[in-house]
Amino acid sequence: MLAVFAGFFPSGMALPVVPRYVHDTLGLGTFFVGLVMGSQYVSSILFGRRLAGSTVDGRGPKLAMRLGLLGISVVGGGYFASLAVVEQPAAAVTLLIAARLVTGVAEGFIITSALAWGIARLGAAHSGKVIGWVGMALFAAYGVGAPVGSWVHERFGFAGVAAAAVLVPVVPLALVTLMAGTAPSGLKRPPFLHVLGLIKLPGLALTLGSFGYASINAFIVLLFVGKGWGGAALAFSALGAGFIVARLLVGHWPDRHGGAIVGAGFAALQAVGQLLIWLAPGPVLACIGAALTGAGYALLFQGFGVEAVRRTPPESRGAAMGGYVVFQDISMGLSGPLGGWLALQAGVDSVYLAGAIASAGSVALALWMRRRPVAA
């Protein structure tokens, strides 16, 4: 879990900083903010998750984790490269997008290897617990990383965030190298597209359910700035706190009660959180909405993940976890430019109304999933 925390901590630092770097320093609009923040999911969707899954199933999760942590350090180098040409916005944003593309691949390796490694050690019956632990480490990294990133940016500029991305993964990379790995199963593995077909229902529910979470990552800073509110980094902390508290209090529910029904209930909770952000007259209610979004997303992701594991054979668990997160990446990748376009047409707050509607669609798919417990 330390490796997951360290791998995602630099991304957490970047969340409140990169949008302002694009918007304020480079002088580009909200569409480019969404494009930059969503670009990492393009590489994940096209080949990152598939490559991560095949590496985990074929070479073991230890190697995949090491490659992912190394990739995060490379991202920091990309941030430095963007800063070097900051007077040329087109070149700077191109290098920034390249760094975000590497982020998508690196994070895919980290999360896929962590999930598959944990499930291999504990067994599929405890898959919900494993997903819960990994998710808490991830959101702790986001929740702590966001205010730290703002603090570092105020004192050292974007270069400080870039340096952290280079240096933070070094120690966990050394520790993972010393750990004992788990051997691949050696069994013949079905094609990746076949695995995607097995998990399509929980995956599509995750796609719709991820829009609200993605909209906070990409646009909450612009919402706060546009309304003249301070403390945008606290919204990220509220998102992470809601996620972690939900996992700690009821993280055992998907294993005990079933992933589909738990996912449906918490997708509904996320919809409420998105509506609160949409209607918020001030930052306090917006942060409460972010916390409810985090709590809802915590069990939504975990519940549908349990359904995905249940529908796949043991020798394809790496591909299943990589494929499952592809559905998340689709939402993350589309929500940036789509949310940016919507913000231009109807204001940034309208993005959160769209998030509530998407969450309601996730509820509907989850209820349908209960009626079709075996994938077609």
mmCIF file of C-alpha atoms in Angstrom:
data_model
loop_
_atom_site.group_PDB
_atom_site.id
_atom_site.type_symbol
_atom_site.label_atom_id
_atom_site.label_comp_id
_atom_site.label_asym_id
_atom_site.label_seq_id
_atom_site.Cartn_x
_atom_site.Cartn_y
_atom_site.Cartn_z
ATOM 1 C CA MET A 1 0.000 0.000 0.000
ATOM 2 C CA LEU A 2 2.972 2.290 0.550
ATOM 3 C CA ALA A 3 3.862 1.865 -3.114
ATOM 4 C CA VAL A 4 0.325 2.827 -4.162
ATOM 5 C CA PHE A 5 0.386 5.875 -1.881
ATOM 6 C CA ALA A 6 3.787 6.992 -3.167
ATOM 7 C CA GLY A 7 2.830 6.344 -6.780
ATOM 8 C CA PHE A 8 -0.315 8.458 -6.606
ATOM 9 C CA PHE A 9 0.925 11.155 -4.207
ATOM 10 C CA PRO A 10 2.600 13.163 -7.023
ATOM 11 C CA SER A 11 -0.663 12.974 -8.987
ATOM 12 C CA GLY A 12 -2.499 14.273 -5.924
ATOM 13 C CA MET A 13 -0.063 17.169 -5.724
ATOM 14 C CA ALA A 14 -0.697 17.940 -9.388
ATOM 15 C CA LEU A 15 -4.510 18.023 -9.107
ATOM 16 C CA PRO A 16 -4.894 21.629 -7.869
ATOM 17 C CA VAL A 17 -1.727 22.825 -9.614
ATOM 18 C CA VAL A 18 -1.849 21.611 -13.230
ATOM 19 C CA PRO A 19 -5.217 23.294 -14.047
ATOM 20 C CA ARG A 20 -3.875 26.647 -12.832
ATOM 21 C CA TYR A 21 -0.586 26.121 -14.644
ATOM 22 C CA VAL A 22 -2.498 25.570 -17.889
ATOM 23 C CA HIS A 23 -5.057 28.319 -17.287
ATOM 24 C CA ASP A 24 -3.000 31.028 -15.564
ATOM 25 C CA THR A 25 0.639 30.440 -16.508
ATOM 26 C CA LEU A 26 0.142 29.249 -20.084
ATOM 27 C CA GLY A 27 -2.962 31.410 -20.613
ATOM 28 C CA LEU A 28 -5.098 28.634 -22.102
ATOM 29 C CA GLY A 29 -8.853 28.125 -21.638
ATOM 30 C CA THR A 30 -11.011 25.576 -19.862
ATOM 31 C CA PHE A 31 -11.101 23.259 -22.872
ATOM 32 C CA PHE A 32 -7.321 22.866 -22.675
ATOM 33 C CA VAL A 33 -7.549 22.336 -18.926
ATOM 34 C CA GLY A 34 -9.947 19.466 -19.543
ATOM 35 C CA LEU A 35 -7.812 18.148 -22.397
ATOM 36 C CA VAL A 36 -4.654 18.097 -20.277
ATOM 37 C CA MET A 37 -6.339 16.581 -17.229
ATOM 38 C CA GLY A 38 -8.091 13.942 -19.333
ATOM 39 C CA SER A 39 -5.216 13.074 -21.653
ATOM 40 C CA GLN A 40 -3.683 10.545 -19.277
ATOM 41 C CA TYR A 41 -6.707 8.320 -19.805
ATOM 42 C CA VAL A 42 -6.163 8.174 -23.563
ATOM 43 C CA SER A 43 -2.954 6.189 -23.130
ATOM 44 C CA SER A 44 -4.626 4.036 -20.477
ATOM 45 C CA ILE A 45 -7.559 3.178 -22.716
ATOM 46 C CA LEU A 46 -5.553 2.558 -25.885
ATOM 47 C CA PHE A 47 -2.841 0.327 -24.460
ATOM 48 C CA GLY A 48 -1.874 1.129 -20.855
ATOM 49 C CA ARG A 49 -4.325 -1.084 -18.964
ATOM 50 C CA ARG A 50 -4.004 -3.903 -21.480
ATOM 51 C CA LEU A 51 -0.216 -3.829 -21.214
ATOM 52 C CA ALA A 52 -0.415 -3.657 -17.424
ATOM 53 C CA GLY A 53 -2.795 -6.627 -17.258
ATOM 54 C CA SER A 54 -0.695 -8.768 -19.586
ATOM 55 C CA THR A 55 2.472 -7.884 -17.653
ATOM 56 C CA VAL A 56 0.868 -8.812 -14.331
ATOM 57 C CA ASP A 57 -0.565 -12.108 -15.622
ATOM 58 C CA GLY A 58 2.513 -13.036 -17.661
ATOM 59 C CA ARG A 59 5.455 -11.638 -15.660
ATOM 60 C CA GLY A 60 3.999 -11.097 -12.203
ATOM 61 C CA PRO A 61 2.795 -8.005 -10.297
ATOM 62 C CA LYS A 62 6.194 -7.158 -8.789
ATOM 63 C CA LEU A 63 7.731 -6.196 -12.135
ATOM 64 C CA ALA A 64 4.611 -4.252 -13.096
ATOM 65 C CA MET A 65 4.721 -2.273 -9.839
ATOM 66 C CA ARG A 66 8.382 -1.369 -10.361
ATOM 67 C CA LEU A 67 7.716 -0.180 -13.910
ATOM 68 C CA GLY A 68 4.796 1.936 -12.716
ATOM 69 C CA LEU A 69 6.801 3.696 -10.006
ATOM 70 C CA LEU A 70 9.634 4.363 -12.441
ATOM 71 C CA GLY A 71 7.098 5.853 -14.851
ATOM 72 C CA ILE A 72 5.922 8.390 -12.243
ATOM 73 C CA SER A 73 9.481 9.692 -11.953
ATOM 74 C CA VAL A 74 9.539 10.078 -15.738
ATOM 75 C CA VAL A 75 6.376 12.202 -15.455
ATOM 76 C CA GLY A 76 8.256 14.637 -13.231
ATOM 77 C CA GLY A 77 10.859 14.967 -15.958
ATOM 78 C CA GLY A 78 8.077 15.830 -18.394
ATOM 79 C CA TYR A 79 6.862 18.591 -16.076
ATOM 80 C CA PHE A 80 10.375 20.055 -16.007
ATOM 81 C CA ALA A 81 10.509 19.904 -19.813
ATOM 82 C CA SER A 82 7.235 21.855 -20.035
ATOM 83 C CA LEU A 83 8.610 24.510 -17.698
ATOM 84 C CA ALA A 84 11.700 24.873 -19.856
ATOM 85 C CA VAL A 85 9.564 26.186 -22.745
ATOM 86 C CA VAL A 86 6.924 27.994 -20.682
ATOM 87 C CA GLU A 87 7.250 31.091 -22.894
ATOM 88 C CA GLN A 88 5.961 28.990 -25.810
ATOM 89 C CA PRO A 89 2.489 27.847 -24.658
ATOM 90 C CA ALA A 90 1.912 25.450 -27.558
ATOM 91 C CA ALA A 91 5.161 23.584 -26.903
ATOM 92 C CA ALA A 92 4.680 23.703 -23.123
ATOM 93 C CA VAL A 93 1.175 22.245 -23.228
ATOM 94 C CA THR A 94 2.284 19.574 -25.717
ATOM 95 C CA LEU A 95 5.022 18.412 -23.340
ATOM 96 C CA LEU A 96 2.565 18.578 -20.454
ATOM 97 C CA ILE A 97 0.119 16.368 -22.343
ATOM 98 C CA ALA A 98 2.970 13.934 -23.068
ATOM 99 C CA ALA A 99 3.718 13.772 -19.342
ATOM 100 C CA ARG A 100 0.049 13.144 -18.572
ATOM 101 C CA LEU A 101 0.009 10.335 -21.152
ATOM 102 C CA VAL A 102 2.901 8.687 -19.303
ATOM 103 C CA THR A 103 0.970 9.235 -16.060
ATOM 104 C CA GLY A 104 -1.899 7.146 -17.402
ATOM 105 C CA VAL A 105 0.347 4.198 -18.241
ATOM 106 C CA ALA A 106 2.351 4.399 -15.001
ATOM 107 C CA GLU A 107 -0.715 4.625 -12.766
ATOM 108 C CA GLY A 108 -2.262 1.717 -14.661
ATOM 109 C CA PHE A 109 0.733 -0.466 -13.850
ATOM 110 C CA ILE A 110 0.661 0.566 -10.183
ATOM 111 C CA ILE A 111 -3.048 0.020 -9.566
ATOM 112 C CA THR A 112 -3.353 -3.179 -11.626
ATOM 113 C CA SER A 113 -0.333 -4.791 -9.993
ATOM 114 C CA ALA A 114 -1.468 -3.799 -6.493
ATOM 115 C CA LEU A 115 -4.962 -5.236 -6.990
ATOM 116 C CA ALA A 116 -3.768 -8.470 -8.596
ATOM 117 C CA TRP A 117 -0.974 -8.907 -6.028
ATOM 118 C CA GLY A 118 -3.389 -8.512 -3.129
ATOM 119 C CA ILE A 119 -6.028 -10.836 -4.588
ATOM 120 C CA ALA A 120 -3.350 -13.457 -5.333
ATOM 121 C CA ARG A 121 -2.275 -13.387 -1.682
ATOM 122 C CA LEU A 122 -5.715 -13.303 -0.040
ATOM 123 C CA GLY A 123 -7.952 -15.043 -2.587
ATOM 124 C CA ALA A 124 -10.955 -13.920 -4.626
ATOM 125 C CA ALA A 125 -13.293 -14.205 -1.623
ATOM 126 C CA HIS A 126 -11.548 -11.163 -0.169
ATOM 127 C CA SER A 127 -11.377 -9.163 -3.391
ATOM 128 C CA GLY A 128 -13.561 -6.420 -1.942
ATOM 129 C CA LYS A 129 -11.178 -6.032 0.975
ATOM 130 C CA VAL A 130 -8.189 -5.785 -1.373
ATOM 131 C CA ILE A 131 -9.928 -3.216 -3.571
ATOM 132 C CA GLY A 132 -10.795 -1.302 -0.400
ATOM 133 C CA TRP A 133 -7.221 -1.200 0.870
ATOM 134 C CA VAL A 134 -5.788 -0.165 -2.477
ATOM 135 C CA GLY A 135 -8.459 2.488 -2.886
ATOM 136 C CA MET A 136 -7.802 3.942 0.562
ATOM 137 C CA ALA A 137 -4.097 4.234 -0.221
ATOM 138 C CA LEU A 138 -4.919 5.911 -3.536
ATOM 139 C CA PHE A 139 -7.377 8.409 -2.110
ATOM 140 C CA ALA A 140 -5.167 9.121 0.891
ATOM 141 C CA ALA A 141 -2.498 10.052 -1.638
ATOM 142 C CA TYR A 142 -4.933 12.358 -3.438
ATOM 143 C CA GLY A 143 -6.371 13.819 -0.229
ATOM 144 C CA VAL A 144 -2.978 14.574 1.331
ATOM 145 C CA GLY A 145 -1.241 15.337 -1.946
ATOM 146 C CA ALA A 146 -3.638 18.099 -3.035
ATOM 147 C CA PRO A 147 -3.034 20.540 -0.146
ATOM 148 C CA VAL A 148 0.667 19.646 -0.092
ATOM 149 C CA GLY A 149 0.790 20.375 -3.818
ATOM 150 C CA SER A 150 -0.817 23.778 -3.274
ATOM 151 C CA TRP A 151 1.670 24.553 -0.500
ATOM 152 C CA VAL A 152 4.650 23.474 -2.595
ATOM 153 C CA HIS A 153 3.365 25.446 -5.588
ATOM 154 C CA GLU A 154 3.003 28.636 -3.553
ATOM 155 C CA ARG A 155 6.587 28.411 -2.311
ATOM 156 C CA PHE A 156 8.515 26.702 -5.097
ATOM 157 C CA GLY A 157 6.256 26.989 -8.133
ATOM 158 C CA PHE A 158 5.456 24.224 -10.588
ATOM 159 C CA ALA A 159 9.111 23.127 -10.429
ATOM 160 C CA GLY A 160 8.556 21.985 -6.841
ATOM 161 C CA VAL A 161 5.708 19.711 -7.925
ATOM 162 C CA ALA A 162 7.873 18.373 -10.754
ATOM 163 C CA ALA A 163 10.719 17.609 -8.344
ATOM 164 C CA ALA A 164 8.362 15.751 -6.012
ATOM 165 C CA ALA A 165 7.134 13.587 -8.897
ATOM 166 C CA VAL A 166 10.726 12.613 -9.662
ATOM 167 C CA LEU A 167 11.806 11.904 -6.077
ATOM 168 C CA VAL A 168 8.804 10.523 -4.152
ATOM 169 C CA PRO A 169 8.666 7.104 -5.930
ATOM 170 C CA VAL A 170 12.369 6.355 -5.318
ATOM 171 C CA VAL A 171 12.112 4.839 -1.814
ATOM 172 C CA PRO A 172 9.042 2.621 -2.485
ATOM 173 C CA LEU A 173 10.691 1.471 -5.712
ATOM 174 C CA ALA A 174 13.658 0.237 -3.676
ATOM 175 C CA LEU A 175 11.368 -1.433 -1.109
ATOM 176 C CA VAL A 176 9.291 -3.216 -3.764
ATOM 177 C CA THR A 177 12.504 -4.525 -5.321
ATOM 178 C CA LEU A 178 13.302 -6.261 -2.007
ATOM 179 C CA MET A 179 9.827 -7.822 -1.601
ATOM 180 C CA ALA A 180 8.919 -11.378 -2.581
ATOM 181 C CA GLY A 181 6.674 -11.469 -5.633
ATOM 182 C CA THR A 182 3.942 -13.921 -6.649
ATOM 183 C CA ALA A 183 4.482 -16.275 -9.571
ATOM 184 C CA PRO A 184 2.225 -16.113 -12.666
ATOM 185 C CA SER A 185 -0.311 -18.958 -12.906
ATOM 186 C CA GLY A 186 1.193 -20.388 -16.096
ATOM 187 C CA LEU A 187 -2.283 -21.233 -17.420
ATOM 188 C CA LYS A 188 -3.426 -20.184 -20.876
ATOM 189 C CA ARG A 189 -5.024 -16.764 -20.681
ATOM 190 C CA PRO A 190 -8.052 -15.689 -22.745
ATOM 191 C CA PRO A 191 -7.679 -12.611 -24.981
ATOM 192 C CA PHE A 192 -8.023 -9.229 -23.320
ATOM 193 C CA LEU A 193 -11.124 -8.356 -25.339
ATOM 194 C CA HIS A 194 -12.778 -11.562 -24.122
ATOM 195 C CA VAL A 195 -12.086 -10.521 -20.533
ATOM 196 C CA LEU A 196 -13.603 -7.104 -21.252
ATOM 197 C CA GLY A 197 -16.734 -8.856 -22.470
ATOM 198 C CA LEU A 198 -17.005 -10.792 -19.217
ATOM 199 C CA ILE A 199 -16.943 -7.623 -17.132
ATOM 200 C CA LYS A 200 -18.919 -5.302 -19.406
ATOM 201 C CA LEU A 201 -21.875 -4.732 -17.057
ATOM 202 C CA PRO A 202 -19.906 -3.724 -13.947
ATOM 203 C CA GLY A 203 -17.536 -1.861 -16.246
ATOM 204 C CA LEU A 204 -20.250 0.244 -17.874
ATOM 205 C CA ALA A 205 -21.731 1.016 -14.460
ATOM 206 C CA LEU A 206 -18.279 2.209 -13.415
ATOM 207 C CA THR A 207 -17.985 4.367 -16.545
ATOM 208 C CA LEU A 208 -21.127 6.301 -15.657
ATOM 209 C CA GLY A 209 -20.277 6.382 -11.969
ATOM 210 C CA SER A 210 -16.815 7.834 -12.557
ATOM 211 C CA PHE A 211 -17.950 11.055 -14.236
ATOM 212 C CA GLY A 212 -18.705 12.819 -10.953
ATOM 213 C CA TYR A 213 -15.364 11.903 -9.432
ATOM 214 C CA ALA A 214 -13.564 12.997 -12.604
ATOM 215 C CA SER A 215 -15.397 16.312 -12.669
ATOM 216 C CA ILE A 216 -14.072 17.173 -9.218
ATOM 217 C CA ASN A 217 -10.516 16.343 -10.249
ATOM 218 C CA ALA A 218 -10.710 18.415 -13.423
ATOM 219 C CA PHE A 219 -12.991 21.355 -12.615
ATOM 220 C CA ILE A 220 -13.420 21.970 -8.885
ATOM 221 C CA VAL A 221 -10.478 24.411 -8.850
ATOM 222 C CA LEU A 222 -12.030 26.435 -11.671
ATOM 223 C CA LEU A 223 -15.424 26.366 -9.919
ATOM 224 C CA PHE A 224 -13.928 27.800 -6.724
ATOM 225 C CA VAL A 225 -11.869 30.414 -8.575
ATOM 226 C CA GLY A 226 -14.805 31.421 -10.769
ATOM 227 C CA LYS A 227 -17.065 31.972 -7.764
ATOM 228 C CA GLY A 228 -14.374 33.781 -5.792
ATOM 229 C CA TRP A 229 -14.102 31.089 -3.136
ATOM 230 C CA GLY A 230 -10.872 30.151 -1.399
ATOM 231 C CA GLY A 231 -9.675 26.730 -0.302
ATOM 232 C CA ALA A 232 -10.155 24.696 -3.462
ATOM 233 C CA ALA A 233 -7.569 22.186 -2.223
ATOM 234 C CA LEU A 234 -9.909 21.416 0.701
ATOM 235 C CA ALA A 235 -12.440 20.033 -1.777
ATOM 236 C CA PHE A 236 -9.882 17.411 -2.808
ATOM 237 C CA SER A 237 -9.229 16.635 0.850
ATOM 238 C CA ALA A 238 -12.983 16.312 1.457
ATOM 239 C CA LEU A 239 -13.256 13.973 -1.525
ATOM 240 C CA GLY A 240 -10.451 11.799 -0.148
ATOM 241 C CA ALA A 241 -11.774 11.921 3.415
ATOM 242 C CA GLY A 242 -15.242 10.824 2.331
ATOM 243 C CA PHE A 243 -13.723 7.988 0.351
ATOM 244 C CA ILE A 244 -11.549 6.740 3.213
ATOM 245 C CA VAL A 245 -14.242 7.032 5.901
ATOM 246 C CA ALA A 246 -16.700 5.058 3.766
ATOM 247 C CA ARG A 247 -14.115 2.347 3.125
ATOM 248 C CA LEU A 248 -13.245 2.116 6.833
ATOM 249 C CA LEU A 249 -16.848 2.001 8.045
ATOM 250 C CA VAL A 250 -18.578 -0.155 5.424
ATOM 251 C CA GLY A 251 -15.799 -1.448 3.184
ATOM 252 C CA HIS A 252 -16.806 -5.027 4.038
ATOM 253 C CA TRP A 253 -20.296 -4.628 2.575
ATOM 254 C CA PRO A 254 -19.542 -5.664 -1.039
ATOM 255 C CA ASP A 255 -18.020 -8.996 0.066
ATOM 256 C CA ARG A 256 -20.901 -9.580 2.496
ATOM 257 C CA HIS A 257 -23.959 -8.231 0.658
ATOM 258 C CA GLY A 258 -22.935 -8.327 -2.999
ATOM 259 C CA GLY A 259 -21.246 -5.822 -5.244
ATOM 260 C CA ALA A 260 -24.211 -4.816 -7.393
ATOM 261 C CA ILE A 261 -26.590 -3.747 -4.637
ATOM 262 C CA VAL A 262 -23.896 -1.915 -2.696
ATOM 263 C CA GLY A 263 -22.715 -0.210 -5.878
ATOM 264 C CA ALA A 264 -26.263 0.932 -6.641
ATOM 265 C CA GLY A 265 -26.773 2.457 -3.207
ATOM 266 C CA PHE A 266 -23.538 4.352 -3.202
ATOM 267 C CA ALA A 267 -23.925 5.556 -6.778
ATOM 268 C CA ALA A 268 -27.141 7.175 -5.522
ATOM 269 C CA LEU A 269 -25.196 8.780 -2.659
ATOM 270 C CA GLN A 270 -22.695 10.137 -5.170
ATOM 271 C CA ALA A 271 -25.559 11.667 -7.166
ATOM 272 C CA VAL A 272 -26.628 13.570 -4.046
ATOM 273 C CA GLY A 273 -23.087 14.860 -3.586
ATOM 274 C CA GLN A 274 -22.932 16.083 -7.171
ATOM 275 C CA LEU A 275 -26.244 17.907 -6.778
ATOM 276 C CA LEU A 276 -24.942 19.655 -3.653
ATOM 277 C CA ILE A 277 -21.915 20.954 -5.562
ATOM 278 C CA TRP A 278 -24.167 22.120 -8.394
ATOM 279 C CA LEU A 279 -26.438 24.021 -6.004
ATOM 280 C CA ALA A 280 -23.778 25.158 -3.497
ATOM 281 C CA PRO A 281 -23.990 28.865 -2.547
ATOM 282 C CA GLY A 282 -20.578 28.696 -0.869
ATOM 283 C CA PRO A 283 -17.469 26.544 -0.433
ATOM 284 C CA VAL A 284 -18.665 24.692 2.669
ATOM 285 C CA LEU A 285 -21.612 23.018 0.942
ATOM 286 C CA ALA A 286 -19.431 22.315 -2.089
ATOM 287 C CA CYS A 287 -16.917 20.525 0.144
ATOM 288 C CA ILE A 288 -19.739 18.523 1.743
ATOM 289 C CA GLY A 289 -20.832 17.539 -1.750
ATOM 290 C CA ALA A 290 -17.264 16.512 -2.552
ATOM 291 C CA ALA A 291 -17.148 14.379 0.605
ATOM 292 C CA LEU A 292 -20.411 12.631 -0.322
ATOM 293 C CA THR A 293 -19.086 12.106 -3.837
ATOM 294 C CA GLY A 294 -15.973 10.495 -2.367
ATOM 295 C CA ALA A 295 -18.005 8.247 -0.075
ATOM 296 C CA GLY A 296 -20.286 7.218 -2.907
ATOM 297 C CA TYR A 297 -17.453 6.560 -5.298
ATOM 298 C CA ALA A 298 -15.587 4.500 -2.698
ATOM 299 C CA LEU A 299 -18.192 1.752 -2.509
ATOM 300 C CA LEU A 300 -19.355 2.195 -6.104
ATOM 301 C CA PHE A 301 -15.869 1.364 -7.390
ATOM 302 C CA GLN A 302 -15.383 -1.407 -4.850
ATOM 303 C CA GLY A 303 -18.797 -2.985 -5.386
ATOM 304 C CA PHE A 304 -18.584 -3.123 -9.151
ATOM 305 C CA GLY A 305 -14.978 -4.333 -8.832
ATOM 306 C CA VAL A 306 -16.154 -7.308 -6.778
ATOM 307 C CA GLU A 307 -18.619 -8.099 -9.562
ATOM 308 C CA ALA A 308 -15.799 -7.917 -12.134
ATOM 309 C CA VAL A 309 -13.568 -10.315 -10.168
ATOM 310 C CA ARG A 310 -16.447 -12.741 -9.684
ATOM 311 C CA ARG A 311 -16.996 -12.983 -13.450
ATOM 312 C CA THR A 312 -13.400 -13.869 -14.426
ATOM 313 C CA PRO A 313 -11.100 -16.922 -13.953
ATOM 314 C CA PRO A 314 -8.047 -16.713 -11.630
ATOM 315 C CA GLU A 315 -5.502 -16.778 -14.468
ATOM 316 C CA SER A 316 -7.029 -13.576 -15.886
ATOM 317 C CA ARG A 317 -7.301 -11.527 -12.702
ATOM 318 C CA GLY A 318 -4.620 -9.079 -13.834
ATOM 319 C CA ALA A 319 -6.403 -8.565 -17.150
ATOM 320 C CA ALA A 320 -9.721 -8.298 -15.302
ATOM 321 C CA MET A 321 -8.435 -5.567 -12.992
ATOM 322 C CA GLY A 322 -6.739 -3.767 -15.870
ATOM 323 C CA GLY A 323 -9.847 -4.121 -18.015
ATOM 324 C CA TYR A 324 -12.159 -3.002 -15.219
ATOM 325 C CA VAL A 325 -10.209 0.202 -14.764
ATOM 326 C CA VAL A 326 -10.320 0.784 -18.544
ATOM 327 C CA PHE A 327 -14.011 1.537 -18.065
ATOM 328 C CA GLN A 328 -13.049 4.120 -15.465
ATOM 329 C CA ASP A 329 -10.467 5.569 -17.826
ATOM 330 C CA ILE A 330 -13.060 5.956 -20.574
ATOM 331 C CA SER A 331 -15.094 8.152 -18.254
ATOM 332 C CA MET A 332 -12.046 10.063 -17.052
ATOM 333 C CA GLY A 333 -10.799 10.633 -20.590
ATOM 334 C CA LEU A 334 -14.151 11.828 -21.935
ATOM 335 C CA SER A 335 -15.200 13.851 -18.913
ATOM 336 C CA GLY A 336 -12.320 16.309 -19.316
ATOM 337 C CA PRO A 337 -13.077 17.613 -22.824
ATOM 338 C CA LEU A 338 -16.841 17.038 -22.495
ATOM 339 C CA GLY A 339 -16.917 18.789 -19.147
ATOM 340 C CA GLY A 340 -14.805 21.614 -20.568
ATOM 341 C CA TRP A 341 -17.231 22.043 -23.454
ATOM 342 C CA LEU A 342 -20.208 21.975 -21.073
ATOM 343 C CA ALA A 343 -18.517 24.527 -18.812
ATOM 344 C CA LEU A 344 -18.091 26.868 -21.781
ATOM 345 C CA GLN A 345 -21.755 26.506 -22.744
ATOM 346 C CA ALA A 346 -23.495 26.598 -19.361
ATOM 347 C CA GLY A 347 -20.925 27.395 -16.672
ATOM 348 C CA VAL A 348 -18.618 25.204 -14.627
ATOM 349 C CA ASP A 349 -21.316 24.340 -12.075
ATOM 350 C CA SER A 350 -23.378 22.606 -14.789
ATOM 351 C CA VAL A 351 -20.690 19.908 -14.961
ATOM 352 C CA TYR A 352 -21.906 18.649 -11.586
ATOM 353 C CA LEU A 353 -25.519 18.418 -12.695
ATOM 354 C CA ALA A 354 -24.239 16.188 -15.495
ATOM 355 C CA GLY A 355 -22.340 14.173 -12.881
ATOM 356 C CA ALA A 356 -25.546 13.599 -10.918
ATOM 357 C CA ILE A 357 -27.356 12.396 -14.048
ATOM 358 C CA ALA A 358 -24.504 10.023 -14.905
ATOM 359 C CA SER A 359 -24.552 8.633 -11.351
ATOM 360 C CA ALA A 360 -28.274 7.943 -11.698
ATOM 361 C CA GLY A 361 -27.486 5.980 -14.862
ATOM 362 C CA SER A 362 -24.973 3.932 -12.874
ATOM 363 C CA VAL A 363 -27.700 3.090 -10.359
ATOM 364 C CA ALA A 364 -29.939 1.838 -13.164
ATOM 365 C CA LEU A 365 -27.186 -0.383 -14.592
ATOM 366 C CA ALA A 366 -26.393 -1.801 -11.164
ATOM 367 C CA LEU A 367 -30.021 -2.765 -10.610
ATOM 368 C CA TRP A 368 -30.056 -4.408 -14.053
ATOM 369 C CA MET A 369 -26.868 -6.244 -13.094
ATOM 370 C CA ARG A 370 -28.646 -7.805 -10.128
ATOM 371 C CA ARG A 371 -31.145 -9.318 -12.549
ATOM 372 C CA ARG A 372 -28.310 -10.654 -14.738
ATOM 373 C CA PRO A 373 -25.817 -12.068 -12.229
ATOM 374 C CA VAL A 374 -23.929 -14.048 -14.903
ATOM 375 C CA ALA A 375 -22.351 -12.064 -17.754
ATOM 376 C CA ALA A 376 -23.715 -12.769 -21.194
#
